[in-house]
PDB file of C-alpha atoms in Angstrom:
ATOM      1  CA  UNK O   1      -1.236   1.552  19.845  1.00 48.00           C
ATOM      2  CA  UNK O   2      -4.267   3.668  18.578  1.00 46.00           C
ATOM      3  CA  UNK O   3      -7.533   1.886  18.546  1.00 45.00           C
ATOM      4  CA  UNK O   4     -10.631   2.513  16.519  1.00 48.00           C
ATOM      5  CA  UNK O   5     -13.125   4.686  18.053  1.00 44.00           C
ATOM      6  CA  UNK O   6     -16.440   3.371  19.148  1.00 45.00           C
ATOM      7  CA  UNK O   7     -19.122   2.452  17.088  1.00 44.00           C
ATOM      8  CA  UNK O   8     -21.511   5.078  18.380  1.00 43.00           C
ATOM      9  CA  UNK O   9     -19.052   7.670  17.306  1.00 44.00           C
ATOM     10  CA  UNK O  10     -18.504   6.179  13.841  1.00 45.00           C
ATOM     11  CA  UNK O  11     -22.277   6.337  13.212  1.00 45.00           C
ATOM     12  CA  UNK O  12     -22.293   9.879  13.986  1.00 46.00           C
ATOM     13  CA  UNK O  13     -19.415  10.569  11.403  1.00 47.00           C
ATOM     14  CA  UNK O  14     -21.639   8.662   8.541  1.00 51.00           C
ATOM     15  CA  UNK O  15     -23.276  11.544   7.376  1.00 44.00           C
ATOM     16  CA  UNK O  16     -20.094  13.848   7.499  1.00 46.00           C
ATOM     17  CA  UNK O  17     -18.062  11.288   5.639  1.00 52.00           C
ATOM     18  CA  UNK O  18     -20.686   9.952   3.201  1.00 59.00           C
ATOM     19  CA  UNK O  19     -20.640   6.400   4.208  1.00 66.00           C
ATOM     20  CA  UNK O  20     -23.175   4.015   2.931  1.00 66.00           C
ATOM     21  CA  UNK O  21     -23.620   0.129   3.457  1.00 64.00           C
ATOM     22  CA  UNK O  22     -23.573  -2.266   0.787  1.00 59.00           C
ATOM     23  CA  UNK O  23     -25.624  -5.340   0.681  1.00 52.00           C
ATOM     24  CA  UNK O  24     -23.215  -8.337   0.965  1.00 52.00           C
ATOM     25  CA  UNK O  25     -25.436 -10.633  -1.272  1.00 51.00           C
ATOM     26  CA  UNK O  26     -25.486  -8.101  -3.977  1.00 55.00           C
ATOM     27  CA  UNK O  27     -21.884  -8.134  -4.147  1.00 53.00           C
ATOM     28  CA  UNK O  28     -21.310 -11.773  -4.242  1.00 49.00           C
ATOM     29  CA  UNK O  29     -23.972 -11.924  -7.074  1.00 54.00           C
ATOM     30  CA  UNK O  30     -21.571  -9.531  -9.188  1.00 54.00           C
ATOM     31  CA  UNK O  31     -18.871 -11.789  -8.686  1.00 48.00           C
ATOM     32  CA  UNK O  32     -20.905 -14.905  -9.800  1.00 48.00           C
ATOM     33  CA  UNK O  33     -22.286 -13.010 -12.917  1.00 50.00           C
ATOM     34  CA  UNK O  34     -18.724 -11.925 -14.157  1.00 53.00           C
ATOM     35  CA  UNK O  35     -17.470 -15.447 -14.079  1.00 50.00           C
ATOM     36  CA  UNK O  36     -19.047 -19.045 -13.484  1.00 49.00           C
ATOM     37  CA  UNK O  37     -15.883 -20.878 -13.081  1.00 73.00           C
ATOM     38  CA  UNK O  38     -14.506 -19.057  -9.924  1.00 88.00           C
ATOM     39  CA  UNK O  39     -13.172 -20.976  -7.091  1.00 88.00           C
ATOM     40  CA  UNK O  40     -15.725 -20.811  -4.313  1.00 90.00           C
ATOM     41  CA  UNK O  41     -12.787 -21.225  -1.862  1.00 92.00           C
ATOM     42  CA  UNK O  42     -11.499 -17.967  -2.651  1.00 95.00           C
ATOM     43  CA  UNK O  43     -13.163 -14.905  -1.775  1.00 96.00           C
ATOM     44  CA  UNK O  44     -11.590 -11.947  -3.732  1.00 96.00           C
ATOM     45  CA  UNK O  45     -11.471 -12.493  -7.473  1.00 96.00           C
ATOM     46  CA  UNK O  46      -9.500 -11.357 -10.449  1.00 95.00           C
ATOM     47  CA  UNK O  47     -10.261 -11.432 -14.178  1.00 94.00           C
ATOM     48  CA  UNK O  48      -6.596 -12.791 -14.470  1.00 89.00           C
ATOM     49  CA  UNK O  49      -3.232 -13.603 -13.165  1.00 80.00           C
ATOM     50  CA  UNK O  50      -0.776 -11.377 -14.669  1.00 81.00           C
ATOM     51  CA  UNK O  51       0.210  -7.848 -14.410  1.00 76.00           C
ATOM     52  CA  UNK O  52      -2.426  -6.903 -16.852  1.00 78.00           C
ATOM     53  CA  UNK O  53      -5.498  -8.567 -15.480  1.00 92.00           C
ATOM     54  CA  UNK O  54      -4.423  -9.601 -11.826  1.00 93.00           C
ATOM     55  CA  UNK O  55      -4.834  -6.379 -10.118  1.00 94.00           C
ATOM     56  CA  UNK O  56      -8.714  -5.807 -10.663  1.00 96.00           C
ATOM     57  CA  UNK O  57     -11.608  -6.936  -8.615  1.00 97.00           C
ATOM     58  CA  UNK O  58     -13.564  -8.903 -11.101  1.00 96.00           C
ATOM     59  CA  UNK O  59     -16.979  -7.284  -9.796  1.00 97.00           C
ATOM     60  CA  UNK O  60     -15.982  -3.930 -10.989  1.00 97.00           C
ATOM     61  CA  UNK O  61     -13.720  -4.850 -13.794  1.00 97.00           C
ATOM     62  CA  UNK O  62     -14.867  -3.155 -17.288  1.00 94.00           C
ATOM     63  CA  UNK O  63     -13.609  -5.791 -19.532  1.00 93.00           C
ATOM     64  CA  UNK O  64     -10.307  -4.224 -20.602  1.00 93.00           C
ATOM     65  CA  UNK O  65      -7.244  -2.818 -18.479  1.00 94.00           C
ATOM     66  CA  UNK O  66      -7.100   0.969 -18.029  1.00 95.00           C
ATOM     67  CA  UNK O  67      -4.251   3.127 -19.508  1.00 93.00           C
ATOM     68  CA  UNK O  68      -1.134   3.983 -17.872  1.00 90.00           C
ATOM     69  CA  UNK O  69      -2.390   7.366 -17.205  1.00 93.00           C
ATOM     70  CA  UNK O  70      -5.766   6.195 -15.738  1.00 95.00           C
ATOM     71  CA  UNK O  71      -4.092   3.681 -13.663  1.00 95.00           C
ATOM     72  CA  UNK O  72      -1.763   6.471 -12.166  1.00 94.00           C
ATOM     73  CA  UNK O  73      -4.753   8.841 -11.645  1.00 96.00           C
ATOM     74  CA  UNK O  74      -6.819   5.906 -10.061  1.00 97.00           C
ATOM     75  CA  UNK O  75      -4.177   4.970  -7.609  1.00 97.00           C
ATOM     76  CA  UNK O  76      -3.153   8.512  -6.665  1.00 97.00           C
ATOM     77  CA  UNK O  77      -6.703   9.358  -5.565  1.00 97.00           C
ATOM     78  CA  UNK O  78      -7.208   5.817  -4.053  1.00 98.00           C
ATOM     79  CA  UNK O  79      -4.601   6.011  -1.599  1.00 98.00           C
ATOM     80  CA  UNK O  80      -5.276   9.559  -0.468  1.00 98.00           C
ATOM     81  CA  UNK O  81      -8.812   8.718  -0.158  1.00 98.00           C
ATOM     82  CA  UNK O  82      -7.874   5.276   1.988  1.00 98.00           C
ATOM     83  CA  UNK O  83      -5.541   7.268   4.305  1.00 98.00           C
ATOM     84  CA  UNK O  84      -7.895  10.384   4.876  1.00 98.00           C
ATOM     85  CA  UNK O  85     -10.888   8.129   5.698  1.00 98.00           C
ATOM     86  CA  UNK O  86      -9.148   5.898   8.046  1.00 98.00           C
ATOM     87  CA  UNK O  87      -7.585   9.042   9.736  1.00 98.00           C
ATOM     88  CA  UNK O  88     -10.884  10.857  10.091  1.00 97.00           C
ATOM     89  CA  UNK O  89     -12.352   7.593  11.675  1.00 97.00           C
ATOM     90  CA  UNK O  90      -9.312   7.102  13.879  1.00 97.00           C
ATOM     91  CA  UNK O  91      -8.334   3.627  12.431  1.00 98.00           C
ATOM     92  CA  UNK O  92      -4.698   2.800  12.738  1.00 98.00           C
ATOM     93  CA  UNK O  93      -3.261   1.700   9.195  1.00 98.00           C
ATOM     94  CA  UNK O  94       0.164   2.172   7.719  1.00 98.00           C
ATOM     95  CA  UNK O  95       1.595   1.763   4.118  1.00 98.00           C
ATOM     96  CA  UNK O  96       3.610  -1.508   3.391  1.00 97.00           C
ATOM     97  CA  UNK O  97       5.309  -3.513   0.614  1.00 96.00           C
ATOM     98  CA  UNK O  98       6.009  -1.828  -2.623  1.00 96.00           C
ATOM     99  CA  UNK O  99       4.105   1.308  -1.359  1.00 98.00           C
ATOM    100  CA  UNK O 100       6.246   1.796   1.603  1.00 98.00           C
ATOM    101  CA  UNK O 101       9.211   1.518  -0.872  1.00 97.00           C
ATOM    102  CA  UNK O 102       7.681   4.245  -2.788  1.00 97.00           C
ATOM    103  CA  UNK O 103       7.331   6.182   0.162  1.00 97.00           C
ATOM    104  CA  UNK O 104      11.210   5.675   0.875  1.00 96.00           C
ATOM    105  CA  UNK O 105      12.198   7.242  -2.478  1.00 96.00           C
ATOM    106  CA  UNK O 106       9.848  10.216  -2.837  1.00 96.00           C
ATOM    107  CA  UNK O 107       6.684   9.865  -0.828  1.00 97.00           C
ATOM    108  CA  UNK O 108       4.986   8.662  -3.883  1.00 97.00           C
ATOM    109  CA  UNK O 109       3.626   5.732  -5.692  1.00 97.00           C
ATOM    110  CA  UNK O 110       6.156   4.118  -7.746  1.00 95.00           C
ATOM    111  CA  UNK O 111       4.711   4.540 -11.255  1.00 93.00           C
ATOM    112  CA  UNK O 112       5.196   0.906 -12.424  1.00 92.00           C
ATOM    113  CA  UNK O 113       2.794  -0.346  -9.619  1.00 93.00           C
ATOM    114  CA  UNK O 114      -0.585  -1.559 -10.327  1.00 90.00           C
ATOM    115  CA  UNK O 115      -2.030  -2.074  -6.816  1.00 87.00           C
ATOM    116  CA  UNK O 116      -1.310  -0.633  -3.295  1.00 96.00           C
ATOM    117  CA  UNK O 117      -0.602  -2.452   0.022  1.00 97.00           C
ATOM    118  CA  UNK O 118      -1.314  -1.376   3.648  1.00 98.00           C
ATOM    119  CA  UNK O 119      -1.335  -3.255   6.740  1.00 98.00           C
ATOM    120  CA  UNK O 120      -3.352  -2.995  10.041  1.00 98.00           C
ATOM    121  CA  UNK O 121      -3.234  -5.104  13.170  1.00 96.00           C
ATOM    122  CA  UNK O 122      -5.326  -8.210  13.728  1.00 95.00           C
ATOM    123  CA  UNK O 123      -7.339  -6.213  16.330  1.00 96.00           C
ATOM    124  CA  UNK O 124      -8.245  -3.552  13.871  1.00 97.00           C
ATOM    125  CA  UNK O 125      -9.000  -5.937  11.263  1.00 97.00           C
ATOM    126  CA  UNK O 126     -11.454  -7.773  13.394  1.00 96.00           C
ATOM    127  CA  UNK O 127     -13.035  -4.130  14.078  1.00 97.00           C
ATOM    128  CA  UNK O 128     -13.186  -3.441  10.454  1.00 98.00           C
ATOM    129  CA  UNK O 129     -14.949  -6.782   9.580  1.00 97.00           C
ATOM    130  CA  UNK O 130     -17.590  -6.266  12.634  1.00 97.00           C
ATOM    131  CA  UNK O 131     -18.333  -2.284  11.711  1.00 97.00           C
ATOM    132  CA  UNK O 132     -17.198  -1.335   8.287  1.00 98.00           C
ATOM    133  CA  UNK O 133     -17.465  -4.397   6.151  1.00 98.00           C
ATOM    134  CA  UNK O 134     -19.278  -3.576   2.817  1.00 97.00           C
ATOM    135  CA  UNK O 135     -19.487   0.082   3.293  1.00 98.00           C
ATOM    136  CA  UNK O 136     -18.999   2.556   0.548  1.00 98.00           C
ATOM    137  CA  UNK O 137     -17.048   5.690   0.834  1.00 98.00           C
ATOM    138  CA  UNK O 138     -17.156   8.929  -0.771  1.00 97.00           C
ATOM    139  CA  UNK O 139     -13.903  11.254  -1.741  1.00 97.00           C
ATOM    140  CA  UNK O 140     -13.799  14.655  -3.365  1.00 96.00           C
ATOM    141  CA  UNK O 141     -10.731  16.354  -4.455  1.00 95.00           C
ATOM    142  CA  UNK O 142     -10.077  19.673  -6.306  1.00 92.00           C
ATOM    143  CA  UNK O 143      -7.078  19.833  -8.549  1.00 88.00           C
ATOM    144  CA  UNK O 144      -5.001  22.953  -9.300  1.00 88.00           C
ATOM    145  CA  UNK O 145      -7.157  23.985 -12.247  1.00 91.00           C
ATOM    146  CA  UNK O 146     -10.211  23.870 -10.191  1.00 91.00           C
ATOM    147  CA  UNK O 147     -11.517  20.596 -11.627  1.00 93.00           C
ATOM    148  CA  UNK O 148     -13.440  18.581  -8.988  1.00 96.00           C
ATOM    149  CA  UNK O 149     -12.685  14.982  -8.492  1.00 95.00           C
ATOM    150  CA  UNK O 150     -15.348  12.664  -7.200  1.00 97.00           C
ATOM    151  CA  UNK O 151     -14.896   8.938  -6.428  1.00 97.00           C
ATOM    152  CA  UNK O 152     -16.276   6.057  -4.717  1.00 98.00           C
ATOM    153  CA  UNK O 153     -14.820   3.045  -2.829  1.00 98.00           C
ATOM    154  CA  UNK O 154     -15.939  -0.151  -1.440  1.00 98.00           C
ATOM    155  CA  UNK O 155     -14.230  -1.473   1.995  1.00 98.00           C
ATOM    156  CA  UNK O 156     -14.901  -4.984   1.756  1.00 98.00           C
ATOM    157  CA  UNK O 157     -13.391  -7.356   4.358  1.00 98.00           C
ATOM    158  CA  UNK O 158     -12.975 -11.037   3.437  1.00 97.00           C
ATOM    159  CA  UNK O 159     -14.955 -13.445   5.696  1.00 96.00           C
ATOM    160  CA  UNK O 160     -11.886 -15.395   6.074  1.00 94.00           C
ATOM    161  CA  UNK O 161     -10.021 -12.635   7.740  1.00 93.00           C
ATOM    162  CA  UNK O 162     -10.710 -14.314  11.201  1.00 91.00           C
ATOM    163  CA  UNK O 163      -8.581 -17.023  10.159  1.00 89.00           C
ATOM    164  CA  UNK O 164      -4.985 -15.683  11.314  1.00 86.00           C
ATOM    165  CA  UNK O 165      -3.052 -18.417   9.549  1.00 87.00           C
ATOM    166  CA  UNK O 166      -2.341 -18.973   5.765  1.00 86.00           C
ATOM    167  CA  UNK O 167      -4.343 -22.253   5.438  1.00 85.00           C
ATOM    168  CA  UNK O 168      -4.732 -23.164   1.704  1.00 85.00           C
ATOM    169  CA  UNK O 169      -3.383 -19.961   0.527  1.00 86.00           C
ATOM    170  CA  UNK O 170      -6.495 -18.951  -1.010  1.00 90.00           C
ATOM    171  CA  UNK O 171      -7.489 -16.078   0.974  1.00 93.00           C
ATOM    172  CA  UNK O 172      -4.077 -14.338   2.093  1.00 93.00           C
ATOM    173  CA  UNK O 173      -5.761 -10.750   1.381  1.00 95.00           C
ATOM    174  CA  UNK O 174      -7.869  -9.964   4.595  1.00 96.00           C
ATOM    175  CA  UNK O 175      -9.462  -7.004   2.985  1.00 98.00           C
ATOM    176  CA  UNK O 176      -9.455  -4.413  -0.127  1.00 98.00           C
ATOM    177  CA  UNK O 177     -10.207  -1.006  -0.788  1.00 98.00           C
ATOM    178  CA  UNK O 178     -11.988  -0.909  -4.263  1.00 98.00           C
ATOM    179  CA  UNK O 179     -12.351   1.828  -6.732  1.00 98.00           C
ATOM    180  CA  UNK O 180     -15.937   0.930  -8.101  1.00 98.00           C
ATOM    181  CA  UNK O 181     -15.398   2.960 -11.321  1.00 97.00           C
ATOM    182  CA  UNK O 182     -12.843   0.118 -12.747  1.00 96.00           C
ATOM    183  CA  UNK O 183     -11.647  -2.416  -9.980  1.00 97.00           C
ATOM    184  CA  UNK O 184      -8.333  -1.209  -9.123  1.00 97.00           C
ATOM    185  CA  UNK O 185      -7.836  -1.777  -5.292  1.00 97.00           C
ATOM    186  CA  UNK O 186      -5.514  -1.576  -2.268  1.00 98.00           C
ATOM    187  CA  UNK O 187      -4.624  -4.770  -0.572  1.00 97.00           C
ATOM    188  CA  UNK O 188      -5.131  -4.571   3.093  1.00 98.00           C
ATOM    189  CA  UNK O 189      -3.491  -7.455   5.229  1.00 97.00           C
ATOM    190  CA  UNK O 190      -3.686  -8.021   8.949  1.00 96.00           C
ATOM    191  CA  UNK O 191      -0.695  -8.657  11.218  1.00 97.00           C
ATOM    192  CA  UNK O 192      -1.152 -10.892  14.251  1.00 94.00           C
ATOM    193  CA  UNK O 193       0.936 -12.467  16.876  1.00 93.00           C
ATOM    194  CA  UNK O 194       0.131 -16.205  15.627  1.00 88.00           C
ATOM    195  CA  UNK O 195       2.370 -17.932  18.082  1.00 88.00           C
ATOM    196  CA  UNK O 196       2.703 -15.624  21.299  1.00 88.00           C
ATOM    197  CA  UNK O 197       3.998 -18.629  23.487  1.00 89.00           C
ATOM    198  CA  UNK O 198       6.944 -19.741  21.368  1.00 91.00           C
ATOM    199  CA  UNK O 199       7.310 -16.450  19.263  1.00 90.00           C
ATOM    200  CA  UNK O 200       6.339 -13.502  21.395  1.00 92.00           C
ATOM    201  CA  UNK O 201       6.332 -10.265  19.825  1.00 92.00           C
ATOM    202  CA  UNK O 202       6.352 -11.559  16.355  1.00 94.00           C
ATOM    203  CA  UNK O 203       3.737 -10.389  14.011  1.00 94.00           C
ATOM    204  CA  UNK O 204       2.642 -12.312  10.916  1.00 93.00           C
ATOM    205  CA  UNK O 205       0.332 -12.001   7.838  1.00 91.00           C
ATOM    206  CA  UNK O 206      -0.878 -14.904   5.888  1.00 91.00           C
ATOM    207  CA  UNK O 207       1.794 -14.536   3.164  1.00 88.00           C
ATOM    208  CA  UNK O 208       4.907 -15.414   5.215  1.00 90.00           C
ATOM    209  CA  UNK O 209       5.882 -11.588   6.063  1.00 93.00           C
ATOM    210  CA  UNK O 210       7.158 -11.646   9.748  1.00 95.00           C
ATOM    211  CA  UNK O 211       7.830  -8.505  11.839  1.00 96.00           C
ATOM    212  CA  UNK O 212       8.957  -7.815  15.492  1.00 96.00           C
ATOM    213  CA  UNK O 213       7.039  -5.371  17.407  1.00 96.00           C
ATOM    214  CA  UNK O 214       9.973  -2.949  17.880  1.00 96.00           C
ATOM    215  CA  UNK O 215      10.331  -2.830  13.965  1.00 96.00           C
ATOM    216  CA  UNK O 216       6.544  -1.742  13.474  1.00 97.00           C
ATOM    217  CA  UNK O 217       6.147   0.336  16.781  1.00 97.00           C
ATOM    218  CA  UNK O 218       6.218   3.170  17.328  1.00 97.00           C
ATOM    219  CA  UNK O 219       4.642   4.178  14.041  1.00 97.00           C
ATOM    220  CA  UNK O 220       6.269   7.220  12.432  1.00 97.00           C
ATOM    221  CA  UNK O 221       4.051  10.045  11.006  1.00 97.00           C
ATOM    222  CA  UNK O 222       4.984  10.987   7.667  1.00 97.00           C
ATOM    223  CA  UNK O 223       3.268  12.037   4.341  1.00 97.00           C
ATOM    224  CA  UNK O 224       2.378   9.825   1.417  1.00 98.00           C
ATOM    225  CA  UNK O 225       0.824  11.468  -1.819  1.00 97.00           C
ATOM    226  CA  UNK O 226       0.328  14.675  -0.249  1.00 96.00           C
ATOM    227  CA  UNK O 227      -1.695  13.251   3.194  1.00 97.00           C
ATOM    228  CA  UNK O 228      -0.666  12.143   6.448  1.00 97.00           C
ATOM    229  CA  UNK O 229       0.416   8.514   6.481  1.00 98.00           C
ATOM    230  CA  UNK O 230       1.818   6.199   9.042  1.00 98.00           C
ATOM    231  CA  UNK O 231       5.056   4.059   8.228  1.00 98.00           C
ATOM    232  CA  UNK O 232       6.593   1.306  10.353  1.00 98.00           C
ATOM    233  CA  UNK O 233       9.359   2.611  12.735  1.00 97.00           C
ATOM    234  CA  UNK O 234      12.172   0.440  11.243  1.00 96.00           C
ATOM    235  CA  UNK O 235      11.169   1.122   7.779  1.00 97.00           C
ATOM    236  CA  UNK O 236      14.510   0.688   6.197  1.00 95.00           C
ATOM    237  CA  UNK O 237      15.139  -2.560   7.985  1.00 95.00           C
ATOM    238  CA  UNK O 238      11.850  -3.937   6.662  1.00 96.00           C
ATOM    239  CA  UNK O 239      12.525  -2.832   3.243  1.00 96.00           C
ATOM    240  CA  UNK O 240      15.892  -4.253   3.030  1.00 96.00           C
ATOM    241  CA  UNK O 241      14.682  -7.761   4.266  1.00 95.00           C
ATOM    242  CA  UNK O 242      11.868  -7.724   1.707  1.00 95.00           C
ATOM    243  CA  UNK O 243      13.500  -6.460  -1.301  1.00 95.00           C
ATOM    244  CA  UNK O 244      17.264  -6.291  -0.591  1.00 94.00           C
ATOM    245  CA  UNK O 245      19.416  -3.329  -0.187  1.00 93.00           C
ATOM    246  CA  UNK O 246      19.850  -2.556  -4.034  1.00 92.00           C
ATOM    247  CA  UNK O 247      15.909  -1.775  -4.115  1.00 93.00           C
ATOM    248  CA  UNK O 248      16.846   1.364  -2.166  1.00 93.00           C
ATOM    249  CA  UNK O 249      19.759   2.371  -4.182  1.00 93.00           C
ATOM    250  CA  UNK O 250      19.311   1.427  -7.651  1.00 93.00           C
ATOM    251  CA  UNK O 251      18.379   4.369  -9.976  1.00 94.00           C
ATOM    252  CA  UNK O 252      16.878   1.784 -12.836  1.00 94.00           C
ATOM    253  CA  UNK O 253      13.796  -0.219 -12.381  1.00 91.00           C
ATOM    254  CA  UNK O 254      11.030  -1.783 -14.152  1.00 90.00           C
ATOM    255  CA  UNK O 255      11.816   0.736 -17.201  1.00 91.00           C
ATOM    256  CA  UNK O 256      11.811   3.609 -15.096  1.00 92.00           C
ATOM    257  CA  UNK O 257      14.986   5.918 -14.077  1.00 94.00           C
ATOM    258  CA  UNK O 258      15.171   7.902 -10.774  1.00 94.00           C
ATOM    259  CA  UNK O 259      16.172  11.401 -11.108  1.00 92.00           C
ATOM    260  CA  UNK O 260      17.699  12.924  -8.133  1.00 90.00           C
ATOM    261  CA  UNK O 261      17.123  16.639  -9.080  1.00 89.00           C
ATOM    262  CA  UNK O 262      13.436  16.089  -9.844  1.00 89.00           C
ATOM    263  CA  UNK O 263      13.009  13.522  -6.993  1.00 92.00           C
ATOM    264  CA  UNK O 264      10.803  11.295  -9.347  1.00 94.00           C
ATOM    265  CA  UNK O 265      10.870   8.219 -11.397  1.00 94.00           C
ATOM    266  CA  UNK O 266      10.613   8.750 -14.972  1.00 92.00           C
ATOM    267  CA  UNK O 267       9.684   6.356 -17.667  1.00 88.00           C
ATOM    268  CA  UNK O 268      12.643   5.424 -19.953  1.00 88.00           C
ATOM    269  CA  UNK O 269      11.801   6.697 -23.458  1.00 78.00           C
ATOM    270  CA  UNK O 270       9.579   9.773 -21.996  1.00 64.00           C
ATOM    271  CA  UNK O 271      12.827  11.661 -22.313  1.00 54.00           C
ATOM    272  CA  UNK O 272      16.303  11.109 -23.279  1.00 47.00           C
ATOM    273  CA  UNK O 273      18.449   8.776 -21.035  1.00 46.00           C
ATOM    274  CA  UNK O 274      21.122  10.701 -19.075  1.00 46.00           C
ATOM    275  CA  UNK O 275      24.643  10.090 -20.018  1.00 44.00           C
ATOM    276  CA  UNK O 276      27.179   8.254 -17.639  1.00 39.00           C
ATOM    277  CA  UNK O 277      28.351  11.629 -16.162  1.00 35.00           C
ATOM    278  CA  UNK O 278      24.686  12.827 -15.375  1.00 47.00           C
ATOM    279  CA  UNK O 279      23.927   9.321 -13.872  1.00 45.00           C
ATOM    280  CA  UNK O 280      26.549   9.806 -11.305  1.00 42.00           C
ATOM    281  CA  UNK O 281      24.590  12.845  -9.974  1.00 44.00           C
ATOM    282  CA  UNK O 282      21.688  10.808  -9.869  1.00 47.00           C
ATOM    283  CA  UNK O 283      22.742   8.754  -6.828  1.00 51.00           C
ATOM    284  CA  UNK O 284      19.977   8.449  -4.218  1.00 53.00           C
ATOM    285  CA  UNK O 285      20.384   8.734  -0.546  1.00 51.00           C
ATOM    286  CA  UNK O 286      21.530   5.514   1.274  1.00 56.00           C
ATOM    287  CA  UNK O 287      20.130   5.232   4.806  1.00 56.00           C
ATOM    288  CA  UNK O 288      22.841   5.249   7.655  1.00 52.00           C
ATOM    289  CA  UNK O 289      21.970   1.403   8.366  1.00 53.00           C
ATOM    290  CA  UNK O 290      22.846   0.326   5.010  1.00 55.00           C
ATOM    291  CA  UNK O 291      26.287   2.398   4.531  1.00 56.00           C
ATOM    292  CA  UNK O 292      29.226   0.280   4.856  1.00 56.00           C
ATOM    293  CA  UNK O 293      31.030   0.378   8.278  1.00 55.00           C
ATOM    294  CA  UNK O 294      33.938   2.468   8.166  1.00 48.00           C
ATOM    295  CA  UNK O 295      36.804   2.108  10.653  1.00 48.00           C
ATOM    296  CA  UNK O 296      38.034   4.922  12.771  1.00 46.00           C
ATOM    297  CA  UNK O 297      41.740   6.334  12.349  1.00 47.00           C
ATOM    298  CA  UNK O 298      44.171   7.669   9.793  1.00 44.00           C
ATOM    299  CA  UNK O 299      42.410   5.861   6.987  1.00 48.00           C
ATOM    300  CA  UNK O 300      38.968   7.117   7.755  1.00 43.00           C
ATOM    301  CA  UNK O 301      40.590  10.834   7.918  1.00 36.00           C
ATOM    302  CA  UNK O 302      42.151  10.412   4.761  1.00 42.00           C
ATOM    303  CA  UNK O 303      38.821   9.267   3.201  1.00 41.00           C
ATOM    304  CA  UNK O 304      37.343  12.379   4.414  1.00 35.00           C
ATOM    305  CA  UNK O 305      39.954  14.853   3.428  1.00 40.00           C
TER     306      UNK O 305
END
């Protein structure tokens, strides 16, 4: 398991990576100013609980949801900034949940997602809380037409992250990587062996997701949204357990259709829906672990012929 490097090395990189430290009291005051009725037991707050308002940090919410286009642009640069920053700082993290499902299809964010998910080990989470909590991180990218994109993100570690069990369920998210322009975020959750005596090798988060060490490690090196990323070793097993095998094979989801030739999800209505014959060519690849078992013998030979 790759561990974060020492604090001295991190401090030497602060000037290079543009890391600045926020005052925790100022961030808490922003939350109090945005909503007088916030539950004090919950650390991270959102302006609402539905898909429209439940994916913004209330401190940076501008009062109205962003457009479909701005959301896509925000998430694209946000995950790139997160993965590149953690890689530069030698901090182990991997994509998870719906973000991992997006990686499986085409290495991209699924266009209907409103937030992103990553995971870290409990040890890494503790290190983040001690050394990088309330730090701002700058990100610069240049588009194909030469436009320079500048963004700033806050890495905020929940003070309840030290509690590795669910508790009252108010603080299941351990940390967030937040775009300070509009409040959209990446949820970061830690995995810990919460019961190493009776369940050794079982890693859990606070939201009832459980993984075995052999399903997570060794992490695989891949690419997500054009930058290096780590993914769990048994990614197909993890995805099938969480979403069912249909999530890895169905070509229609959340008002979008999968186009195998372009290898992308297209919003239905943006172009004419394919006819039945064309849909037959849009069947995605199915991992070997999800394919039905075939018996050896004459019947299988005839099938192949």
